[in-house]
mmCIF file of C-alpha atoms and ligand atoms in Angstrom:
data_model
loop_
_atom_site.group_PDB
_atom_site.id
_atom_site.type_symbol
_atom_site.label_atom_id
_atom_site.label_comp_id
_atom_site.label_asym_id
_atom_site.label_seq_id
_atom_site.Cartn_x
_atom_site.Cartn_y
_atom_site.Cartn_z
ATOM 1 C CA MET A 25 43.765 -29.416 3.712
ATOM 2 C CA LEU A 26 42.870 -26.935 6.436
ATOM 3 C CA ILE A 27 40.681 -23.826 6.330
ATOM 4 C CA ASP A 28 40.573 -21.433 9.278
ATOM 5 C CA THR A 29 37.822 -18.918 9.939
ATOM 6 C CA PRO A 30 37.572 -16.670 13.001
ATOM 7 C CA ARG A 31 35.775 -19.340 15.072
ATOM 8 C CA LEU A 32 36.105 -22.551 13.036
ATOM 9 C CA GLN A 33 38.593 -24.928 11.493
ATOM 10 C CA LEU A 34 37.713 -27.146 8.531
ATOM 11 C CA ARG A 35 39.666 -30.357 7.914
ATOM 12 C CA GLU A 36 39.216 -33.752 6.308
ATOM 13 C CA MET A 37 37.060 -36.245 8.218
ATOM 14 C CA THR A 38 38.386 -39.565 9.498
ATOM 15 C CA ALA A 39 36.821 -42.618 11.139
ATOM 16 C CA ASN A 40 37.433 -40.852 14.495
ATOM 17 C CA ASP A 41 34.642 -38.456 13.522
ATOM 18 C CA LEU A 42 32.001 -41.192 13.374
ATOM 19 C CA PRO A 43 30.391 -40.306 16.740
ATOM 20 C CA ALA A 44 30.056 -36.640 15.711
ATOM 21 C CA LEU A 45 28.861 -37.700 12.275
ATOM 22 C CA ARG A 46 26.183 -39.906 13.830
ATOM 23 C CA ALA A 47 24.999 -36.936 15.928
ATOM 24 C CA ILE A 48 24.230 -35.189 12.626
ATOM 25 C CA LEU A 49 23.125 -37.952 10.270
ATOM 26 C CA GLN A 50 21.120 -39.977 12.799
ATOM 27 C CA ASP A 51 19.153 -37.002 14.146
ATOM 28 C CA GLU A 52 15.633 -37.068 12.724
ATOM 29 C CA GLN A 53 15.130 -33.290 12.774
ATOM 30 C CA THR A 54 18.533 -32.475 11.273
ATOM 31 C CA MET A 55 17.852 -34.904 8.444
ATOM 32 C CA THR A 56 14.326 -33.680 7.597
ATOM 33 C CA ALA A 57 15.394 -32.491 4.142
ATOM 34 C CA TYR A 58 16.969 -35.904 3.516
ATOM 35 C CA GLU A 59 13.687 -37.638 4.415
ATOM 36 C CA GLY A 60 14.790 -38.713 7.883
ATOM 37 C CA ALA A 61 17.635 -40.104 9.939
ATOM 38 C CA PHE A 62 20.271 -42.412 8.419
ATOM 39 C CA ASP A 63 20.848 -45.924 9.760
ATOM 40 C CA GLU A 64 24.391 -47.104 10.585
ATOM 41 C CA PRO A 65 25.205 -48.529 7.111
ATOM 42 C CA MET A 66 24.174 -45.210 5.530
ATOM 43 C CA VAL A 67 26.426 -43.288 7.934
ATOM 44 C CA LEU A 68 29.393 -45.528 7.087
ATOM 45 C CA GLN A 69 28.627 -45.207 3.371
ATOM 46 C CA TRP A 70 28.455 -41.381 3.729
ATOM 47 C CA LEU A 71 31.882 -41.241 5.405
ATOM 48 C CA GLN A 72 33.407 -43.596 2.825
ATOM 49 C CA ARG A 73 32.015 -41.433 0.010
ATOM 50 C CA MET A 74 33.725 -38.381 1.536
ATOM 51 C CA LEU A 75 37.042 -40.233 1.923
ATOM 52 C CA ASP A 76 36.743 -41.259 -1.759
ATOM 53 C CA ARG A 77 36.018 -37.660 -2.754
ATOM 54 C CA TYR A 78 39.096 -36.367 -0.883
ATOM 55 C CA ARG A 79 41.247 -38.907 -2.730
ATOM 56 C CA GLU A 80 39.667 -38.502 -6.183
ATOM 57 C CA ASP A 81 38.785 -34.783 -6.246
ATOM 58 C CA GLY A 82 40.963 -33.287 -3.505
ATOM 59 C CA TYR A 83 37.901 -31.965 -1.691
ATOM 60 C CA GLY A 84 34.547 -33.028 -0.237
ATOM 61 C CA LEU A 85 32.466 -32.210 2.817
ATOM 62 C CA TRP A 86 34.964 -31.418 5.551
ATOM 63 C CA ALA A 87 34.666 -31.654 9.342
ATOM 64 C CA VAL A 88 33.935 -28.311 11.007
ATOM 65 C CA GLU A 89 35.535 -27.898 14.429
ATOM 66 C CA LEU A 90 35.190 -25.139 16.992
ATOM 67 C CA ARG A 91 38.701 -23.715 17.197
ATOM 68 C CA GLU A 92 38.306 -22.988 20.889
ATOM 69 C CA THR A 93 37.574 -26.587 21.934
ATOM 70 C CA GLY A 94 38.416 -28.779 18.929
ATOM 71 C CA THR A 95 34.865 -30.183 19.018
ATOM 72 C CA MET A 96 33.453 -31.287 15.675
ATOM 73 C CA ILE A 97 30.080 -29.582 15.307
ATOM 74 C CA GLY A 98 29.274 -30.029 11.648
ATOM 75 C CA GLN A 99 30.244 -30.713 8.083
ATOM 76 C CA CYS A 100 30.748 -28.143 5.383
ATOM 77 C CA GLY A 101 32.592 -28.302 2.111
ATOM 78 C CA LEU A 102 32.606 -28.651 -1.638
ATOM 79 C CA THR A 103 31.460 -31.565 -3.776
ATOM 80 C CA LYS A 104 31.205 -32.306 -7.482
ATOM 81 C CA GLN A 105 27.559 -32.528 -8.494
ATOM 82 C CA HIS A 106 25.509 -32.834 -11.665
ATOM 83 C CA ILE A 107 22.924 -30.040 -11.531
ATOM 84 C CA LEU A 108 20.683 -28.771 -14.349
ATOM 85 C CA ASP A 109 22.588 -30.911 -16.893
ATOM 86 C CA ALA A 110 26.009 -29.565 -15.928
ATOM 87 C CA ASP A 111 28.971 -30.803 -13.849
ATOM 88 C CA VAL A 112 29.370 -28.219 -11.115
ATOM 89 C CA VAL A 113 30.911 -27.516 -7.703
ATOM 90 C CA GLU A 114 28.447 -27.347 -4.829
ATOM 91 C CA VAL A 115 28.867 -26.006 -1.314
ATOM 92 C CA GLY A 116 27.130 -28.183 1.297
ATOM 93 C CA TYR A 117 26.522 -27.796 5.030
ATOM 94 C CA LEU A 118 25.030 -29.923 7.817
ATOM 95 C CA PHE A 119 25.470 -29.033 11.491
ATOM 96 C CA GLN A 120 24.577 -30.665 14.803
ATOM 97 C CA ARG A 121 21.276 -29.273 15.990
ATOM 98 C CA ALA A 122 22.776 -28.148 19.337
ATOM 99 C CA HIS A 123 24.930 -25.652 17.408
ATOM 100 C CA TRP A 124 22.352 -24.156 15.029
ATOM 101 C CA GLY A 125 21.635 -20.442 15.027
ATOM 102 C CA ASN A 126 25.143 -19.202 15.848
ATOM 103 C CA GLY A 127 26.138 -18.208 12.324
ATOM 104 C CA TYR A 128 28.476 -21.203 12.011
ATOM 105 C CA ALA A 129 26.998 -22.483 8.722
ATOM 106 C CA VAL A 130 27.393 -19.096 7.021
ATOM 107 C CA GLU A 131 30.906 -18.656 8.424
ATOM 108 C CA ALA A 132 32.046 -22.094 7.222
ATOM 109 C CA ALA A 133 30.248 -21.974 3.867
ATOM 110 C CA ARG A 134 31.681 -18.537 3.014
ATOM 111 C CA ALA A 135 35.173 -19.908 3.545
ATOM 112 C CA CYS A 136 34.353 -22.869 1.270
ATOM 113 C CA ARG A 137 32.924 -20.564 -1.406
ATOM 114 C CA ASP A 138 36.106 -18.463 -1.296
ATOM 115 C CA TYR A 139 38.274 -21.611 -1.370
ATOM 116 C CA ALA A 140 36.464 -22.795 -4.533
ATOM 117 C CA PHE A 141 37.049 -19.495 -6.313
ATOM 118 C CA GLU A 142 40.687 -19.362 -5.254
ATOM 119 C CA PHE A 143 41.831 -22.965 -5.650
ATOM 120 C CA LEU A 144 39.366 -24.833 -7.916
ATOM 121 C CA ASP A 145 38.964 -24.266 -11.606
ATOM 122 C CA THR A 146 35.446 -22.905 -11.322
ATOM 123 C CA ASP A 147 33.780 -19.536 -11.811
ATOM 124 C CA ARG A 148 30.506 -20.522 -10.163
ATOM 125 C CA VAL A 149 29.569 -22.229 -6.895
ATOM 126 C CA TRP A 150 26.161 -23.864 -6.522
ATOM 127 C CA ALA A 151 23.811 -25.008 -3.754
ATOM 128 C CA GLN A 152 20.838 -27.302 -4.312
ATOM 129 C CA VAL A 153 18.208 -26.933 -1.596
ATOM 130 C CA ARG A 154 14.966 -28.829 -1.009
ATOM 131 C CA ASP A 155 12.104 -26.342 -1.353
ATOM 132 C CA THR A 156 11.021 -26.905 2.263
ATOM 133 C CA ASN A 157 14.471 -26.143 3.743
ATOM 134 C CA LEU A 158 14.248 -22.473 4.679
ATOM 135 C CA ALA A 159 17.339 -22.446 6.908
ATOM 136 C CA SER A 160 19.471 -23.781 4.064
ATOM 137 C CA MET A 161 18.024 -21.258 1.601
ATOM 138 C CA ASN A 162 18.910 -18.472 4.003
ATOM 139 C CA VAL A 163 22.490 -19.731 4.200
ATOM 140 C CA ALA A 164 22.675 -19.699 0.371
ATOM 141 C CA ILE A 165 21.283 -16.163 0.285
ATOM 142 C CA ARG A 166 23.807 -15.029 2.923
ATOM 143 C CA LEU A 167 26.549 -16.408 0.685
ATOM 144 C CA GLY A 168 25.396 -13.945 -1.972
ATOM 145 C CA MET A 169 23.697 -16.630 -4.059
ATOM 146 C CA THR A 170 20.606 -16.138 -6.206
ATOM 147 C CA VAL A 171 18.064 -18.670 -7.455
ATOM 148 C CA ARG A 172 19.016 -20.097 -10.868
ATOM 149 C CA GLY A 173 16.463 -22.847 -11.397
ATOM 150 C CA ARG A 174 14.562 -25.779 -9.993
ATOM 151 C CA PHE A 175 14.383 -29.527 -10.440
ATOM 152 C CA VAL A 176 12.886 -32.563 -8.756
ATOM 153 C CA LYS A 177 15.261 -34.982 -7.047
ATOM 154 C CA HIS A 178 14.260 -38.630 -6.552
ATOM 155 C CA TYR A 179 15.816 -39.767 -3.279
ATOM 156 C CA ARG A 180 14.859 -42.502 -0.807
ATOM 157 C CA GLY A 181 11.699 -43.204 -2.818
ATOM 158 C CA VAL A 182 10.425 -39.617 -2.566
ATOM 159 C CA GLU A 183 10.044 -36.845 -5.168
ATOM 160 C CA MET A 184 11.702 -33.750 -3.687
ATOM 161 C CA PRO A 185 11.349 -30.388 -5.443
ATOM 162 C CA HIS A 186 14.630 -28.447 -5.146
ATOM 163 C CA LEU A 187 15.682 -24.872 -5.805
ATOM 164 C CA VAL A 188 19.119 -24.283 -7.259
ATOM 165 C CA PHE A 189 21.194 -21.354 -5.992
ATOM 166 C CA ALA A 190 24.531 -20.094 -7.311
ATOM 167 C CA ILE A 191 27.066 -17.301 -7.039
ATOM 168 C CA ASP A 192 29.485 -16.279 -9.787
ATOM 169 C CA LYS A 193 33.137 -15.544 -9.146
ATOM 170 C CA PHE A 194 32.879 -12.160 -10.806
ATOM 171 C CA GLY A 195 29.868 -11.328 -8.642
ATOM 172 C CA ALA A 196 31.718 -12.611 -5.605
ATOM 173 C CA LEU A 197 34.693 -10.353 -6.242
ATOM 174 C CA ASP A 198 32.365 -7.471 -6.878
ATOM 175 C CA ARG A 199 30.187 -7.864 -3.835
ATOM 176 C CA PRO A 200 30.568 -5.735 -0.694
ATOM 177 C CA ALA A 201 32.776 -7.220 2.028
ATOM 178 C CA ASP A 202 30.759 -9.687 4.103
ATOM 179 C CA HIS A 203 33.230 -10.868 6.719
HETATM 180 C C1 COA B 6 21.006 -25.306 7.312
HETATM 181 C C2 COA B 6 21.900 -25.277 8.561
HETATM 182 C C3 COA B 6 23.272 -25.832 8.191
HETATM 183 C C4 COA B 6 22.038 -23.842 9.049
HETATM 184 O O1 COA B 6 22.982 -23.852 10.115
HETATM 185 P P1 COA B 6 23.134 -22.657 11.161
HETATM 186 O O2 COA B 6 24.527 -22.721 11.699
HETATM 187 O O3 COA B 6 22.013 -22.669 12.107
HETATM 188 O O4 COA B 6 22.992 -21.389 10.197
HETATM 189 P P2 COA B 6 23.427 -19.907 10.568
HETATM 190 O O5 COA B 6 23.364 -19.695 12.041
HETATM 191 O O6 COA B 6 24.737 -19.624 9.862
HETATM 192 O O7 COA B 6 22.246 -19.059 9.923
HETATM 193 C C5 COA B 6 22.163 -18.820 8.534
HETATM 194 C C6 COA B 6 20.954 -18.028 8.203
HETATM 195 O O8 COA B 6 19.824 -18.896 8.164
HETATM 196 C C7 COA B 6 18.811 -18.411 9.032
HETATM 197 N N1 COA B 6 18.180 -19.560 9.663
HETATM 198 C C8 COA B 6 18.750 -20.438 10.516
HETATM 199 N N2 COA B 6 17.840 -21.360 10.878
HETATM 200 C C9 COA B 6 16.681 -21.031 10.242
HETATM 201 C C10 COA B 6 15.389 -21.601 10.203
HETATM 202 N N3 COA B 6 15.077 -22.714 10.897
HETATM 203 N N4 COA B 6 14.449 -21.018 9.422
HETATM 204 C C11 COA B 6 14.734 -19.925 8.713
HETATM 205 N N5 COA B 6 15.941 -19.319 8.707
HETATM 206 C C12 COA B 6 16.904 -19.884 9.457
HETATM 207 C C13 COA B 6 19.500 -17.532 10.019
HETATM 208 O O9 COA B 6 18.601 -16.553 10.500
HETATM 209 C C14 COA B 6 20.640 -16.953 9.240
HETATM 210 O O10 COA B 6 20.274 -15.816 8.538
HETATM 211 P P3 COA B 6 20.645 -14.364 9.121
HETATM 212 O O11 COA B 6 22.115 -14.404 9.389
HETATM 213 O O12 COA B 6 20.262 -13.453 8.038
HETATM 214 O O13 COA B 6 19.865 -14.222 10.381
HETATM 215 C C15 COA B 6 21.306 -26.145 9.709
HETATM 216 O O14 COA B 6 19.988 -25.721 9.935
HETATM 217 C C16 COA B 6 21.340 -27.629 9.428
HETATM 218 O O15 COA B 6 22.337 -28.315 9.704
HETATM 219 N N6 COA B 6 20.212 -28.181 8.894
HETATM 220 C C17 COA B 6 20.116 -29.598 8.638
HETATM 221 C C18 COA B 6 20.963 -30.083 7.482
HETATM 222 C C19 COA B 6 20.557 -29.436 6.181
HETATM 223 O O16 COA B 6 19.384 -29.418 5.837
HETATM 224 N N7 COA B 6 21.558 -28.941 5.437
HETATM 225 C C20 COA B 6 21.340 -28.277 4.173
HETATM 226 C C21 COA B 6 21.109 -29.241 3.081
HETATM 227 S S1 COA B 6 20.798 -28.383 1.526
#
């Protein structure tokens, strides 16, 4: 599985990506919405979960590389989730802090949204965002998503209010070109 965008390439992660993965998951600021940095066992568990998803579902969060250098700068992809009592496809994105603010998350997530509509049997793509995570909400909005609901997630012993964003395939086809 490979997705190319003008500046990025998305591909499945492997154990070789652990150093780049640690730079994301063990950075306190990057992981604010997840209630703080992950320890090593949590990083290994995260990678294993993605490898399981690739095998079971055919997709998951993928590694995002800069095409120019081959450097892995983030993760972006699609995962099965249970949101608002339904089994859905979600687009997710986490990038190394050093690479924020360059439009990479929107560029990668748009490609994942389009991949879901083209290759997965789904007419709607979702994003669940903690209500404090403005950057993530802005990515969802730039994908053409609108707010569909809210719920409280219980994670790492904390109650986290979330907003739920989504875009419909019909709306996606109908929207003005955004590339
Ligand atoms: C969310 C995240 C992936 C955004 O990555 P990014 O590459 O910096 O995003 P982009 O450069 O594509 O910017 C997307 C939009 O968000 C806006 N944005 C970026 N950072 C922002 C911030 N701190 N506050 C408010 N808006 C922000 C940008 O202005 C941009 O909108 P615009 O194009 O209309 O100007 C990144 O901040 C991140 O990795 N955060 C930590 C992990 C995380 O919380 N992931 C989401 C879990 S739901």
